[in-house]
C-alpha cells in the first residue's frame, strides 16, 4: 500500500504539536513553543492564527522540513458542533465554525482546522479533522435528565479514546466495530467512556463538571453542595472549577500529579488522600460504564499521561480487573490518531464525512 504523507497540527494553550508521517511512521515531530506574553496580546484564540503559523513555518525551515509532497494536513478539530465520530473534510463550513467557535468553547484546538486548511491550500492537498473533541454518539437512554428540556451532552478526549480502542482491537486481530470497551484517558483531564461496536455510546461531560475529579477539574458533586458553595461567589469562578481551578488545584494549588504523588510518598496525608480519591472516582466511573455495556466488555483500556504511574494502574486493576482485563497505554496517540484517520480515508478503507454544521441531537420527537 502506498505510504501517504500526512502532516498533523495539534494546538495547545502555549504550544502547538506538529508531526510529519509517512504512512503510520512518524518521521518528524516537534512541540512548537509560543511566547505566552505574545499570545496574551490577542483578543481571541483565532486572532493567534498568523502568529502560530509563522512560528511553525520558522521551525520547519530551521529543521529543513519540506511539505511539498504532503497528501493531507490534519488539524485538531476545536470549535465544532456535536457530530458522529470519523474523519471530516475541512470545508468552508468547518472553517467558519472553527474560527468563531460555534460550540461556545474557546479552546486552542479551534486553530487546528484553520492552520491545516491554510497549508492544504498552499500545497494543493487534502485537509481533515479526525474525531474532534465534540464527538457525540450517545445512545438515547444516556441523554435524558430529570429536568424537562435539559439533555446530557459529552465533551471527552474522543481522539485518543477512539484511537486507543482501535489500536487495542487491531492488536488482537479484531476490528473496533466488533468490540465493547470501557476506555479512559487519564491526564490533565480525565475521560471515562463506554464504546459499543465502534460507537462511544456514553461518557461524562468533563467540561461541564461530570466524571472523576482531575488535576484542574472538580468532577461530579451534588447540586445541593454546589449551590451551598456558590453562595456569595461569582458565577464565572464557579464555572472555572469545571475546567481550570478545581481538583488538585483547588485543594493544594498545584496541578502536577508528579508533585502530588511525591508529597504523598514523603508523608503528606492530605496529598495521599487526594490522589487515592481521584483513583477511587475513576474506578466508580468505570463501573458505571461497565453497567452501560451490560457487563459485555472485551477490555478496560487506560491511556493518558498519568497512566505512567504504576500505583494508579495497579489500583484500577485491583478494583476493576474482575470486570474485564485492564490494559495500560501510557501517554497518548493524538498525533498518530490524526494521521491514521487521514490514511484510512486516502486508502479507501473509510469514507470521508461531511460536516453538517447542525448538532447531531436536537431533542426527541415526543
CSV table of C-alpha atoms in Angstrom, one decimal:
chain,number,residue,atom,x,y,z
A,1,UNK,CA,0.0,0.0,0.0
A,2,UNK,CA,1.2,3.5,-0.8
A,3,UNK,CA,2.7,5.4,2.1
A,4,UNK,CA,0.8,8.7,2.3
A,5,UNK,CA,2.5,11.7,3.7
A,6,UNK,CA,0.4,13.3,6.5
A,7,UNK,CA,1.2,16.5,8.5
A,8,UNK,CA,-0.7,16.9,11.8
A,9,UNK,CA,-1.3,20.0,13.8
A,10,UNK,CA,-2.4,20.0,17.5
A,11,UNK,CA,-2.6,23.5,19.1
A,12,UNK,CA,-2.3,23.7,22.9
A,13,UNK,CA,-2.5,26.6,25.3
A,14,UNK,CA,1.1,27.8,24.9
A,15,UNK,CA,2.4,25.4,22.2
A,16,UNK,CA,1.5,23.6,19.0
A,17,UNK,CA,2.5,20.0,18.4
A,18,UNK,CA,3.3,19.2,14.8
A,19,UNK,CA,4.3,15.8,13.3
A,20,UNK,CA,5.0,14.5,9.8
A,21,UNK,CA,4.1,10.9,9.0
A,22,UNK,CA,4.9,8.6,6.1
A,23,UNK,CA,2.1,6.1,6.4
A,24,UNK,CA,1.9,5.1,10.0
A,25,UNK,CA,5.5,6.1,10.7
A,26,UNK,CA,6.3,9.4,12.4
A,27,UNK,CA,9.4,10.8,10.6
A,28,UNK,CA,9.4,14.2,12.3
A,29,UNK,CA,7.8,15.8,15.4
A,30,UNK,CA,8.2,18.9,17.4
A,31,UNK,CA,6.4,20.8,20.2
A,32,UNK,CA,6.5,24.4,18.9
A,33,UNK,CA,6.6,26.8,21.9
A,34,UNK,CA,4.8,30.1,21.7
A,35,UNK,CA,5.6,33.1,23.8
A,36,UNK,CA,2.8,33.4,26.5
A,37,UNK,CA,3.1,37.1,26.6
A,38,UNK,CA,2.7,37.4,22.9
A,39,UNK,CA,-0.4,35.1,22.9
A,40,UNK,CA,-1.9,37.3,25.6
A,41,UNK,CA,-1.8,40.3,23.2
A,42,UNK,CA,-4.5,38.7,21.0
A,43,UNK,CA,-8.2,39.4,21.8
A,44,UNK,CA,-9.3,35.9,20.7
A,45,UNK,CA,-7.8,32.5,20.1
A,46,UNK,CA,-8.5,32.8,16.3
A,47,UNK,CA,-6.5,36.0,16.3
A,48,UNK,CA,-3.4,33.9,17.1
A,49,UNK,CA,-3.6,32.2,13.7
A,50,UNK,CA,-1.0,34.2,11.8
A,51,UNK,CA,1.5,34.2,14.7
A,52,UNK,CA,1.2,30.5,15.4
A,53,UNK,CA,1.5,29.5,11.7
A,54,UNK,CA,4.5,31.8,11.4
A,55,UNK,CA,6.2,30.1,14.3
A,56,UNK,CA,5.6,26.7,12.8
A,57,UNK,CA,7.0,27.8,9.4
A,58,UNK,CA,10.1,29.1,11.1
A,59,UNK,CA,10.7,25.8,12.9
A,60,UNK,CA,10.1,23.8,9.7
A,61,UNK,CA,12.6,25.9,7.9
A,62,UNK,CA,15.2,25.5,10.7
A,63,UNK,CA,14.8,21.7,10.5
A,64,UNK,CA,14.8,21.6,6.7
A,65,UNK,CA,11.4,20.0,6.5
A,66,UNK,CA,9.5,20.4,3.2
A,67,UNK,CA,5.8,20.0,3.0
A,68,UNK,CA,5.8,19.9,-0.8
A,69,UNK,CA,4.8,16.2,-1.1
A,70,UNK,CA,2.3,16.1,1.7
A,71,UNK,CA,-1.0,14.4,0.8
A,72,UNK,CA,-3.1,15.7,3.7
A,73,UNK,CA,-3.0,18.1,6.5
A,74,UNK,CA,-4.9,17.2,9.7
A,75,UNK,CA,-5.8,19.7,12.4
A,76,UNK,CA,-7.3,19.1,15.9
A,77,UNK,CA,-10.9,20.0,15.4
A,78,UNK,CA,-12.0,22.5,18.0
A,79,UNK,CA,-15.0,24.8,17.9
A,80,UNK,CA,-17.3,22.5,16.1
A,81,UNK,CA,-20.8,21.4,16.9
A,82,UNK,CA,-21.6,17.8,18.1
A,83,UNK,CA,-21.2,15.1,15.5
A,84,UNK,CA,-20.6,11.4,15.0
A,85,UNK,CA,-17.0,10.2,15.1
A,86,UNK,CA,-14.9,9.9,11.9
A,87,UNK,CA,-12.7,11.8,9.6
A,88,UNK,CA,-14.2,15.0,8.2
A,89,UNK,CA,-13.1,17.2,5.3
A,90,UNK,CA,-12.3,20.7,6.2
A,91,UNK,CA,-14.6,22.9,4.1
A,92,UNK,CA,-15.8,26.4,4.3
A,93,UNK,CA,-18.4,25.5,7.0
A,94,UNK,CA,-15.9,23.7,9.2
A,95,UNK,CA,-13.5,26.7,8.8
A,96,UNK,CA,-16.2,29.1,9.7
A,97,UNK,CA,-17.3,27.2,12.8
A,98,UNK,CA,-13.8,26.6,14.0
A,99,UNK,CA,-12.8,30.3,13.5
A,100,UNK,CA,-15.8,31.6,15.6
A,101,UNK,CA,-16.0,28.7,18.0
A,102,UNK,CA,-19.6,27.6,17.1
A,103,UNK,CA,-19.8,25.3,20.1
A,104,UNK,CA,-19.2,28.1,22.5
A,105,UNK,CA,-16.0,26.6,23.9
A,106,UNK,CA,-12.9,28.8,23.3
A,107,UNK,CA,-10.0,26.4,23.1
A,108,UNK,CA,-6.7,26.5,21.1
A,109,UNK,CA,-7.9,23.4,19.2
A,110,UNK,CA,-10.0,25.8,17.2
A,111,UNK,CA,-6.8,26.8,15.4
A,112,UNK,CA,-6.2,23.2,14.2
A,113,UNK,CA,-8.7,23.3,11.2
A,114,UNK,CA,-7.6,26.8,10.3
A,115,UNK,CA,-3.9,26.1,10.1
A,116,UNK,CA,-4.5,22.7,8.3
A,117,UNK,CA,-6.8,24.4,5.8
A,118,UNK,CA,-4.2,27.1,5.0
A,119,UNK,CA,-1.4,24.6,4.5
A,120,UNK,CA,-3.7,22.4,2.3
A,121,UNK,CA,-4.4,25.4,0.1
A,122,UNK,CA,-0.7,26.3,-0.2
A,123,UNK,CA,0.3,22.7,-1.1
A,124,UNK,CA,-2.8,21.6,-3.1
A,125,UNK,CA,-3.5,18.8,-0.6
A,126,UNK,CA,-6.5,17.5,1.4
A,127,UNK,CA,-7.4,18.9,4.8
A,128,UNK,CA,-9.2,16.9,7.5
A,129,UNK,CA,-10.2,16.8,11.2
A,130,UNK,CA,-10.4,13.4,12.9
A,131,UNK,CA,-12.7,12.6,15.8
A,132,UNK,CA,-12.9,16.2,17.1
A,133,UNK,CA,-13.5,17.0,20.8
A,134,UNK,CA,-17.2,17.3,20.3
A,135,UNK,CA,-17.8,13.8,19.0
A,136,UNK,CA,-21.2,12.8,20.5
A,137,UNK,CA,-22.5,9.3,19.8
A,138,UNK,CA,-24.6,9.0,22.9
A,139,UNK,CA,-27.4,6.4,22.9
A,140,UNK,CA,-30.8,7.8,23.6
A,141,UNK,CA,-31.0,6.5,27.2
A,142,UNK,CA,-27.9,8.5,28.0
A,143,UNK,CA,-29.4,11.8,27.0
A,144,UNK,CA,-32.4,12.4,29.2
A,145,UNK,CA,-32.1,14.1,32.6
A,146,UNK,CA,-34.5,14.8,35.5
A,147,UNK,CA,-35.1,18.4,34.2
A,148,UNK,CA,-37.5,18.7,31.3
A,149,UNK,CA,-35.8,20.1,28.2
A,150,UNK,CA,-32.3,19.7,29.6
A,151,UNK,CA,-30.4,16.9,27.8
A,152,UNK,CA,-26.9,15.5,28.5
A,153,UNK,CA,-24.1,16.2,26.2
A,154,UNK,CA,-20.5,15.0,26.5
A,155,UNK,CA,-17.1,16.5,26.0
A,156,UNK,CA,-14.3,13.9,26.1
A,157,UNK,CA,-10.9,13.2,24.7
A,158,UNK,CA,-12.6,11.5,21.8
A,159,UNK,CA,-9.5,11.4,19.5
A,160,UNK,CA,-7.3,9.5,22.0
A,161,UNK,CA,-10.1,7.4,23.4
A,162,UNK,CA,-11.2,6.0,20.0
A,163,UNK,CA,-7.6,5.6,18.7
A,164,UNK,CA,-6.7,3.6,21.9
A,165,UNK,CA,-9.6,1.3,21.3
A,166,UNK,CA,-8.9,1.0,17.5
A,167,UNK,CA,-5.2,0.0,18.3
A,168,UNK,CA,-6.1,-2.4,21.1
A,169,UNK,CA,-8.6,-4.2,18.9
A,170,UNK,CA,-6.1,-4.3,16.0
A,171,UNK,CA,-3.5,-5.8,18.3
A,172,UNK,CA,-6.0,-8.7,19.0
A,173,UNK,CA,-6.7,-9.1,15.3
A,174,UNK,CA,-10.1,-7.6,15.6
A,175,UNK,CA,-11.9,-4.5,14.4
A,176,UNK,CA,-13.0,-1.7,16.8
A,177,UNK,CA,-16.6,-2.1,15.4
A,178,UNK,CA,-16.7,-5.7,16.7
A,179,UNK,CA,-15.8,-4.9,20.3
A,180,UNK,CA,-17.1,-3.4,23.5
A,181,UNK,CA,-14.6,-1.4,25.7
A,182,UNK,CA,-14.5,0.9,28.6
A,183,UNK,CA,-11.9,3.4,27.6
A,184,UNK,CA,-10.2,6.0,29.9
A,185,UNK,CA,-8.0,9.0,29.2
A,186,UNK,CA,-6.2,9.9,32.4
A,187,UNK,CA,-4.1,13.0,32.1
A,188,UNK,CA,-4.6,16.7,32.8
A,189,UNK,CA,-8.3,16.0,32.1
A,190,UNK,CA,-9.9,12.6,32.7
A,191,UNK,CA,-12.4,10.9,30.4
A,192,UNK,CA,-14.2,7.6,31.1
A,193,UNK,CA,-16.3,6.3,28.2
A,194,UNK,CA,-18.3,3.2,27.0
A,195,UNK,CA,-17.7,2.0,23.4
A,196,UNK,CA,-20.1,-0.4,21.8
A,197,UNK,CA,-19.4,-1.8,18.3
A,198,UNK,CA,-17.5,1.3,17.2
A,199,UNK,CA,-19.7,3.9,18.9
A,200,UNK,CA,-18.9,5.9,22.0
A,201,UNK,CA,-22.4,5.4,23.5
A,202,UNK,CA,-21.9,7.0,26.9
A,203,UNK,CA,-19.4,9.1,28.9
A,204,UNK,CA,-19.1,12.2,31.0
A,205,UNK,CA,-19.2,15.9,30.2
A,206,UNK,CA,-15.8,16.8,31.7
A,207,UNK,CA,-16.1,20.4,30.5
A,208,UNK,CA,-19.4,20.6,32.4
A,209,UNK,CA,-18.2,19.1,35.6
A,210,UNK,CA,-19.2,15.5,35.3
A,211,UNK,CA,-17.0,12.4,35.9
A,212,UNK,CA,-14.0,12.0,38.2
A,213,UNK,CA,-12.0,14.8,39.9
A,214,UNK,CA,-9.0,15.7,37.8
A,215,UNK,CA,-5.9,17.8,38.4
A,216,UNK,CA,-7.7,21.0,37.4
A,217,UNK,CA,-11.4,19.9,37.4
A,218,UNK,CA,-13.8,19.4,40.2
A,219,UNK,CA,-15.6,16.4,38.8
A,220,UNK,CA,-19.2,15.4,39.9
A,221,UNK,CA,-20.6,16.8,43.1
A,222,UNK,CA,-24.2,17.1,44.3
A,223,UNK,CA,-26.2,20.0,43.1
A,224,UNK,CA,-27.1,20.9,46.7
A,225,UNK,CA,-23.5,21.0,47.7
A,226,UNK,CA,-22.6,23.2,44.8
A,227,UNK,CA,-25.4,25.6,45.4
A,228,UNK,CA,-24.3,26.0,49.0
A,229,UNK,CA,-20.7,26.5,48.0
A,230,UNK,CA,-21.8,29.1,45.4
A,231,UNK,CA,-23.4,31.4,47.8
A,232,UNK,CA,-21.8,34.9,47.6
A,233,UNK,CA,-19.4,33.8,44.8
A,234,UNK,CA,-19.2,34.9,41.1
A,235,UNK,CA,-20.7,32.6,38.5
A,236,UNK,CA,-17.5,32.7,36.4
A,237,UNK,CA,-15.5,31.5,39.4
A,238,UNK,CA,-17.9,28.6,39.9
A,239,UNK,CA,-17.7,27.6,36.2
A,240,UNK,CA,-13.9,27.7,36.4
A,241,UNK,CA,-14.0,24.8,38.9
A,242,UNK,CA,-15.1,22.6,36.0
A,243,UNK,CA,-12.1,23.2,33.8
A,244,UNK,CA,-9.1,25.0,35.5
A,245,UNK,CA,-9.4,25.7,39.2
A,246,UNK,CA,-11.0,22.6,40.6
A,247,UNK,CA,-9.4,19.3,41.6
A,248,UNK,CA,-5.8,19.2,42.8
A,249,UNK,CA,-5.5,23.0,42.1
A,250,UNK,CA,-8.4,23.8,44.4
A,251,UNK,CA,-7.1,21.6,47.2
A,252,UNK,CA,-3.4,22.2,47.0
A,253,UNK,CA,-2.7,25.0,44.5
A,254,UNK,CA,-0.8,22.6,42.2
A,255,UNK,CA,-1.9,20.6,39.1
A,256,UNK,CA,1.2,18.4,38.7
A,257,UNK,CA,0.4,14.8,39.5
A,258,UNK,CA,4.1,14.0,39.9
A,259,UNK,CA,4.5,16.7,42.6
A,260,UNK,CA,1.3,15.5,44.3
A,261,UNK,CA,2.5,11.8,44.4
A,262,UNK,CA,5.9,12.9,45.6
A,263,UNK,CA,4.3,14.8,48.5
A,264,UNK,CA,2.2,11.7,49.3
A,265,UNK,CA,5.4,9.5,49.4
A,266,UNK,CA,7.0,12.0,51.7
A,267,UNK,CA,4.2,11.5,54.3
A,268,UNK,CA,1.7,14.2,53.2
A,269,UNK,CA,-1.6,12.5,54.2
A,270,UNK,CA,-3.7,15.2,52.5
A,271,UNK,CA,-1.9,14.6,49.2
A,272,UNK,CA,-2.2,10.9,49.6
A,273,UNK,CA,-6.0,11.1,50.3
A,274,UNK,CA,-6.5,13.4,47.3
A,275,UNK,CA,-4.6,11.0,44.9
A,276,UNK,CA,-6.4,8.0,46.1
A,277,UNK,CA,-9.8,9.8,46.0
A,278,UNK,CA,-9.2,10.6,42.3
A,279,UNK,CA,-8.4,7.0,41.5
A,280,UNK,CA,-11.5,5.8,43.5
A,281,UNK,CA,-13.7,8.1,41.5
A,282,UNK,CA,-12.2,6.8,38.2
A,283,UNK,CA,-13.0,3.3,39.4
A,284,UNK,CA,-16.6,4.2,40.1
A,285,UNK,CA,-17.0,5.7,36.7
A,286,UNK,CA,-15.5,2.6,35.1
A,287,UNK,CA,-18.1,0.6,37.0
A,288,UNK,CA,-20.9,2.7,35.7
A,289,UNK,CA,-19.7,2.4,32.1
A,290,UNK,CA,-19.5,-1.4,32.6
A,291,UNK,CA,-23.2,-1.3,33.5
A,292,UNK,CA,-24.0,0.7,30.4
A,293,UNK,CA,-22.4,-2.2,28.4
A,294,UNK,CA,-24.4,-4.8,30.4
A,295,UNK,CA,-21.1,-6.4,31.5
A,296,UNK,CA,-20.3,-7.5,28.0
A,297,UNK,CA,-16.8,-6.0,27.9
A,298,UNK,CA,-13.8,-7.0,25.9
A,299,UNK,CA,-11.4,-4.8,27.9
A,300,UNK,CA,-10.8,-1.8,30.1
A,301,UNK,CA,-8.2,0.5,28.4
A,302,UNK,CA,-6.2,3.2,30.2
A,303,UNK,CA,-4.5,6.0,28.2
A,304,UNK,CA,-3.0,9.4,29.1
A,305,UNK,CA,0.0,10.8,30.9
A,306,UNK,CA,-0.9,9.7,34.4
A,307,UNK,CA,-1.1,6.0,33.3
A,308,UNK,CA,2.8,6.1,33.5
A,309,UNK,CA,2.1,5.9,37.3
A,310,UNK,CA,2.3,2.2,38.3
A,311,UNK,CA,0.3,2.8,41.5
A,312,UNK,CA,-2.6,4.2,39.6
A,313,UNK,CA,-2.7,1.3,37.2
A,314,UNK,CA,-2.3,-1.2,40.0
A,315,UNK,CA,-5.2,0.3,42.0
A,316,UNK,CA,-7.5,0.3,38.9
A,317,UNK,CA,-6.6,-3.3,38.1
A,318,UNK,CA,-7.3,-4.4,41.7
A,319,UNK,CA,-10.7,-2.6,41.7
A,320,UNK,CA,-11.9,-3.3,38.2
A,321,UNK,CA,-9.9,-6.3,36.9
A,322,UNK,CA,-12.8,-8.6,37.7
A,323,UNK,CA,-15.0,-6.8,35.2
A,324,UNK,CA,-12.6,-7.3,32.2
A,325,UNK,CA,-8.9,-7.3,31.5
A,326,UNK,CA,-7.3,-3.9,32.2
A,327,UNK,CA,-4.6,-2.8,29.7
A,328,UNK,CA,-2.5,0.3,30.1
A,329,UNK,CA,-1.3,2.5,27.2
A,330,UNK,CA,0.7,5.3,28.9
A,331,UNK,CA,0.7,8.6,27.1
A,332,UNK,CA,-1.5,9.4,24.1
A,333,UNK,CA,-1.9,8.7,20.4
A,334,UNK,CA,-3.3,12.0,19.4
A,335,UNK,CA,-0.9,12.8,16.6
A,336,UNK,CA,-0.9,9.2,15.4
A,337,UNK,CA,-4.7,9.2,15.6
A,338,UNK,CA,-5.0,12.2,13.3
A,339,UNK,CA,-2.6,10.6,10.8
A,340,UNK,CA,-4.3,7.3,10.9
A,341,UNK,CA,-7.7,8.8,10.2
A,342,UNK,CA,-6.4,10.6,7.1
A,343,UNK,CA,-4.7,7.4,5.9
A,344,UNK,CA,-7.9,5.4,6.3
A,345,UNK,CA,-9.7,7.9,4.1
A,346,UNK,CA,-7.0,8.3,1.5
A,347,UNK,CA,-6.5,4.5,1.2
A,348,UNK,CA,-10.3,4.0,0.7
A,349,UNK,CA,-10.6,2.0,3.9
A,350,UNK,CA,-13.0,4.6,5.3
A,351,UNK,CA,-15.3,7.2,3.7
A,352,UNK,CA,-14.6,10.8,4.4
A,353,UNK,CA,-17.5,12.6,6.2
A,354,UNK,CA,-19.1,16.0,5.5
A,355,UNK,CA,-19.7,18.3,8.5
A,356,UNK,CA,-23.4,19.3,8.6
A,357,UNK,CA,-23.0,22.3,10.9
A,358,UNK,CA,-26.0,21.1,12.9
A,359,UNK,CA,-25.8,19.3,16.2
A,360,UNK,CA,-26.5,15.6,15.7
A,361,UNK,CA,-29.0,15.7,18.5
A,362,UNK,CA,-31.6,18.4,18.9
A,363,UNK,CA,-34.2,16.7,21.0
A,364,UNK,CA,-36.6,13.8,20.9
A,365,UNK,CA,-39.7,13.7,18.7
A,366,UNK,CA,-42.1,13.4,21.7
